[in-house]
């Protein structure tokens, strides 16, 4: 009789240990899942910010290219200062600069991550310098 009680007690203890292990592994799983969700949200925010900055940079480069092409045409044909091609290039530069400003405003409207505040300030300074140089 006592042997049966010991066996049953031992089996209950083994089941208790397995239940405890199951609870520990479940809590680790949910902790990992929560961390992965946070990482995904941060990654998505960074991707959106990167997209807006890339669009801004592309449009600023296009503006600079249009201004350079217009300046070259003015130097090549100094007699006709207001030719149609020059005016079109300048209008295109104004439009792309306005589009770049729109994309940059979208970037600035997104809250920077705490780790990226200094980088965001640095980007802001560089944008202002480049914007003033092509404006």
PDB file of C-alpha atoms in Angstrom:
ATOM      1  CA  UNK A   1       0.000   0.000   0.000  1.00  0.00           C
ATOM      2  CA  UNK A   2       2.774   2.439   0.914  1.00  0.00           C
ATOM      3  CA  UNK A   3       4.584   1.641  -2.334  1.00  0.00           C
ATOM      4  CA  UNK A   4       1.506   2.624  -4.312  1.00  0.00           C
ATOM      5  CA  UNK A   5       1.270   5.944  -2.477  1.00  0.00           C
ATOM      6  CA  UNK A   6       4.934   6.672  -3.177  1.00  0.00           C
ATOM      7  CA  UNK A   7       4.496   5.904  -6.874  1.00  0.00           C
ATOM      8  CA  UNK A   8       1.403   8.092  -7.125  1.00  0.00           C
ATOM      9  CA  UNK A   9       3.136  10.919  -5.245  1.00  0.00           C
ATOM     10  CA  UNK A  10       6.159  10.624  -7.512  1.00  0.00           C
ATOM     11  CA  UNK A  11       3.933  10.728 -10.622  1.00  0.00           C
ATOM     12  CA  UNK A  12       2.103  13.807  -9.316  1.00  0.00           C
ATOM     13  CA  UNK A  13       5.435  15.511  -8.632  1.00  0.00           C
ATOM     14  CA  UNK A  14       6.654  14.713 -12.156  1.00  0.00           C
ATOM     15  CA  UNK A  15       3.413  16.107 -13.597  1.00  0.00           C
ATOM     16  CA  UNK A  16       3.868  19.218 -11.441  1.00  0.00           C
ATOM     17  CA  UNK A  17       7.410  19.710 -12.749  1.00  0.00           C
ATOM     18  CA  UNK A  18       6.191  19.323 -16.342  1.00  0.00           C
ATOM     19  CA  UNK A  19       3.393  21.837 -15.706  1.00  0.00           C
ATOM     20  CA  UNK A  20       5.919  24.280 -14.251  1.00  0.00           C
ATOM     21  CA  UNK A  21       8.191  23.822 -17.273  1.00  0.00           C
ATOM     22  CA  UNK A  22       5.209  24.403 -19.563  1.00  0.00           C
ATOM     23  CA  UNK A  23       4.354  27.660 -17.764  1.00  0.00           C
ATOM     24  CA  UNK A  24       7.946  28.879 -17.970  1.00  0.00           C
ATOM     25  CA  UNK A  25       8.245  28.085 -21.678  1.00  0.00           C
ATOM     26  CA  UNK A  26       4.864  29.725 -22.356  1.00  0.00           C
ATOM     27  CA  UNK A  27       5.878  32.918 -20.572  1.00  0.00           C
ATOM     28  CA  UNK A  28       9.173  33.002 -22.490  1.00  0.00           C
ATOM     29  CA  UNK A  29       7.253  32.535 -25.736  1.00  0.00           C
ATOM     30  CA  UNK A  30       4.897  35.438 -24.998  1.00  0.00           C
ATOM     31  CA  UNK A  31       7.807  37.629 -23.931  1.00  0.00           C
ATOM     32  CA  UNK A  32       9.572  36.861 -27.207  1.00  0.00           C
ATOM     33  CA  UNK A  33       6.381  37.505 -29.158  1.00  0.00           C
ATOM     34  CA  UNK A  34       5.915  40.898 -27.479  1.00  0.00           C
ATOM     35  CA  UNK A  35       9.528  41.865 -28.218  1.00  0.00           C
ATOM     36  CA  UNK A  36       9.137  40.815 -31.863  1.00  0.00           C
ATOM     37  CA  UNK A  37       5.994  42.920 -32.188  1.00  0.00           C
ATOM     38  CA  UNK A  38       7.832  45.967 -30.827  1.00  0.00           C
ATOM     39  CA  UNK A  39      10.701  45.369 -33.248  1.00  0.00           C
ATOM     40  CA  UNK A  40       8.265  45.113 -36.143  1.00  0.00           C
ATOM     41  CA  UNK A  41       6.616  48.423 -35.213  1.00  0.00           C
ATOM     42  CA  UNK A  42       9.995  50.169 -34.956  1.00  0.00           C
ATOM     43  CA  UNK A  43      11.108  48.656 -38.259  1.00  0.00           C
ATOM     44  CA  UNK A  44       7.919  49.838 -39.945  1.00  0.00           C
ATOM     45  CA  UNK A  45       8.358  53.388 -38.600  1.00  0.00           C
ATOM     46  CA  UNK A  46      11.951  53.499 -39.799  1.00  0.00           C
ATOM     47  CA  UNK A  47      10.935  52.202 -43.229  1.00  0.00           C
ATOM     48  CA  UNK A  48       8.295  54.929 -43.592  1.00  0.00           C
ATOM     49  CA  UNK A  49      10.745  57.632 -42.516  1.00  0.00           C
ATOM     50  CA  UNK A  50      13.385  56.261 -44.862  1.00  0.00           C
ATOM     51  CA  UNK A  51      10.917  56.312 -47.747  1.00  0.00           C
ATOM     52  CA  UNK A  52      10.049  59.961 -47.181  1.00  0.00           C
ATOM     53  CA  UNK A  53      13.708  60.942 -46.833  1.00  0.00           C
ATOM     54  CA  UNK A  54      14.612  59.047 -49.990  1.00  0.00           C
ATOM     55  CA  UNK A  55      11.857  60.800 -51.919  1.00  0.00           C
ATOM     56  CA  UNK A  56      13.013  64.156 -50.547  1.00  0.00           C
ATOM     57  CA  UNK A  57      16.618  63.460 -51.519  1.00  0.00           C
ATOM     58  CA  UNK A  58      15.674  62.301 -55.025  1.00  0.00           C
ATOM     59  CA  UNK A  59      13.563  65.396 -55.633  1.00  0.00           C
ATOM     60  CA  UNK A  60      16.270  67.709 -54.265  1.00  0.00           C
ATOM     61  CA  UNK A  61      18.779  66.124 -56.636  1.00  0.00           C
ATOM     62  CA  UNK A  62      16.342  66.524 -59.522  1.00  0.00           C
ATOM     63  CA  UNK A  63      15.927  70.192 -58.575  1.00  0.00           C
ATOM     64  CA  UNK A  64      19.676  70.705 -58.552  1.00  0.00           C
ATOM     65  CA  UNK A  65      20.022  68.963 -61.922  1.00  0.00           C
ATOM     66  CA  UNK A  66      17.313  71.150 -63.463  1.00  0.00           C
ATOM     67  CA  UNK A  67      18.924  74.305 -62.088  1.00  0.00           C
ATOM     68  CA  UNK A  68      22.317  73.250 -63.428  1.00  0.00           C
ATOM     69  CA  UNK A  69      20.898  72.475 -66.853  1.00  0.00           C
ATOM     70  CA  UNK A  70      19.136  75.832 -66.927  1.00  0.00           C
ATOM     71  CA  UNK A  71      22.337  77.648 -65.920  1.00  0.00           C
ATOM     72  CA  UNK A  72      24.296  75.837 -68.639  1.00  0.00           C
ATOM     73  CA  UNK A  73      21.721  76.825 -71.238  1.00  0.00           C
ATOM     74  CA  UNK A  74      21.865  80.433 -70.064  1.00  0.00           C
ATOM     75  CA  UNK A  75      25.648  80.458 -70.411  1.00  0.00           C
ATOM     76  CA  UNK A  76      25.527  78.812 -73.842  1.00  0.00           C
ATOM     77  CA  UNK A  77      22.867  81.147 -75.216  1.00  0.00           C
ATOM     78  CA  UNK A  78      23.362  84.488 -73.500  1.00  0.00           C
ATOM     79  CA  UNK A  79      21.461  86.417 -76.177  1.00  0.00           C
ATOM     80  CA  UNK A  80      18.129  84.708 -75.467  1.00  0.00           C
ATOM     81  CA  UNK A  81      17.825  84.797 -71.665  1.00  0.00           C
ATOM     82  CA  UNK A  82      14.184  83.681 -71.538  1.00  0.00           C
ATOM     83  CA  UNK A  83      14.097  80.767 -73.947  1.00  0.00           C
ATOM     84  CA  UNK A  84      11.291  78.274 -73.513  1.00  0.00           C
ATOM     85  CA  UNK A  85      13.577  75.411 -72.445  1.00  0.00           C
ATOM     86  CA  UNK A  86      15.181  77.488 -69.689  1.00  0.00           C
ATOM     87  CA  UNK A  87      11.821  78.586 -68.334  1.00  0.00           C
ATOM     88  CA  UNK A  88      10.537  75.006 -68.390  1.00  0.00           C
ATOM     89  CA  UNK A  89      13.606  73.811 -66.505  1.00  0.00           C
ATOM     90  CA  UNK A  90      13.188  76.528 -63.874  1.00  0.00           C
ATOM     91  CA  UNK A  91       9.477  75.717 -63.493  1.00  0.00           C
ATOM     92  CA  UNK A  92      10.321  72.040 -63.171  1.00  0.00           C
ATOM     93  CA  UNK A  93      12.911  72.891 -60.511  1.00  0.00           C
ATOM     94  CA  UNK A  94      10.315  74.884 -58.544  1.00  0.00           C
ATOM     95  CA  UNK A  95       7.827  71.999 -58.735  1.00  0.00           C
ATOM     96  CA  UNK A  96      10.323  69.363 -57.637  1.00  0.00           C
ATOM     97  CA  UNK A  97      11.506  71.611 -54.802  1.00  0.00           C
ATOM     98  CA  UNK A  98       7.898  72.003 -53.630  1.00  0.00           C
ATOM     99  CA  UNK A  99       7.400  68.227 -53.825  1.00  0.00           C
ATOM    100  CA  UNK A 100      10.602  67.698 -51.839  1.00  0.00           C
ATOM    101  CA  UNK A 101       9.330  70.103 -49.183  1.00  0.00           C
ATOM    102  CA  UNK A 102       6.069  68.145 -49.004  1.00  0.00           C
ATOM    103  CA  UNK A 103       7.896  64.850 -48.487  1.00  0.00           C
ATOM    104  CA  UNK A 104      10.150  66.440 -45.885  1.00  0.00           C
ATOM    105  CA  UNK A 105       7.123  67.773 -43.991  1.00  0.00           C
ATOM    106  CA  UNK A 106       5.726  64.224 -43.959  1.00  0.00           C
ATOM    107  CA  UNK A 107       9.047  62.998 -42.576  1.00  0.00           C
ATOM    108  CA  UNK A 108       9.042  65.688 -39.882  1.00  0.00           C
ATOM    109  CA  UNK A 109       5.435  64.907 -38.946  1.00  0.00           C
ATOM    110  CA  UNK A 110       6.506  61.392 -37.933  1.00  0.00           C
ATOM    111  CA  UNK A 111       7.757  61.265 -34.370  1.00  0.00           C
ATOM    112  CA  UNK A 112      11.429  60.272 -34.291  1.00  0.00           C
ATOM    113  CA  UNK A 113      12.428  57.283 -32.238  1.00  0.00           C
ATOM    114  CA  UNK A 114      14.216  58.212 -29.001  1.00  0.00           C
ATOM    115  CA  UNK A 115      17.468  56.732 -30.331  1.00  0.00           C
ATOM    116  CA  UNK A 116      17.217  58.791 -33.521  1.00  0.00           C
ATOM    117  CA  UNK A 117      16.633  62.307 -32.120  1.00  0.00           C
ATOM    118  CA  UNK A 118      20.223  63.470 -32.691  1.00  0.00           C
ATOM    119  CA  UNK A 119      20.252  61.978 -36.177  1.00  0.00           C
ATOM    120  CA  UNK A 120      16.956  63.689 -36.947  1.00  0.00           C
ATOM    121  CA  UNK A 121      18.428  67.057 -35.930  1.00  0.00           C
ATOM    122  CA  UNK A 122      21.448  66.414 -38.134  1.00  0.00           C
ATOM    123  CA  UNK A 123      19.193  65.555 -41.074  1.00  0.00           C
ATOM    124  CA  UNK A 124      17.162  68.707 -40.427  1.00  0.00           C
ATOM    125  CA  UNK A 125      20.285  70.896 -40.565  1.00  0.00           C
ATOM    126  CA  UNK A 126      21.479  69.265 -43.785  1.00  0.00           C
ATOM    127  CA  UNK A 127      18.051  69.620 -45.379  1.00  0.00           C
ATOM    128  CA  UNK A 128      17.927  73.321 -44.521  1.00  0.00           C
ATOM    129  CA  UNK A 129      21.392  73.899 -45.992  1.00  0.00           C
ATOM    130  CA  UNK A 130      20.579  72.048 -49.198  1.00  0.00           C
ATOM    131  CA  UNK A 131      17.157  73.654 -49.472  1.00  0.00           C
ATOM    132  CA  UNK A 132      18.608  77.149 -49.111  1.00  0.00           C
ATOM    133  CA  UNK A 133      21.365  76.413 -51.606  1.00  0.00           C
ATOM    134  CA  UNK A 134      18.922  75.394 -54.360  1.00  0.00           C
ATOM    135  CA  UNK A 135      16.234  77.892 -53.458  1.00  0.00           C
TER     136      UNK A 135
END
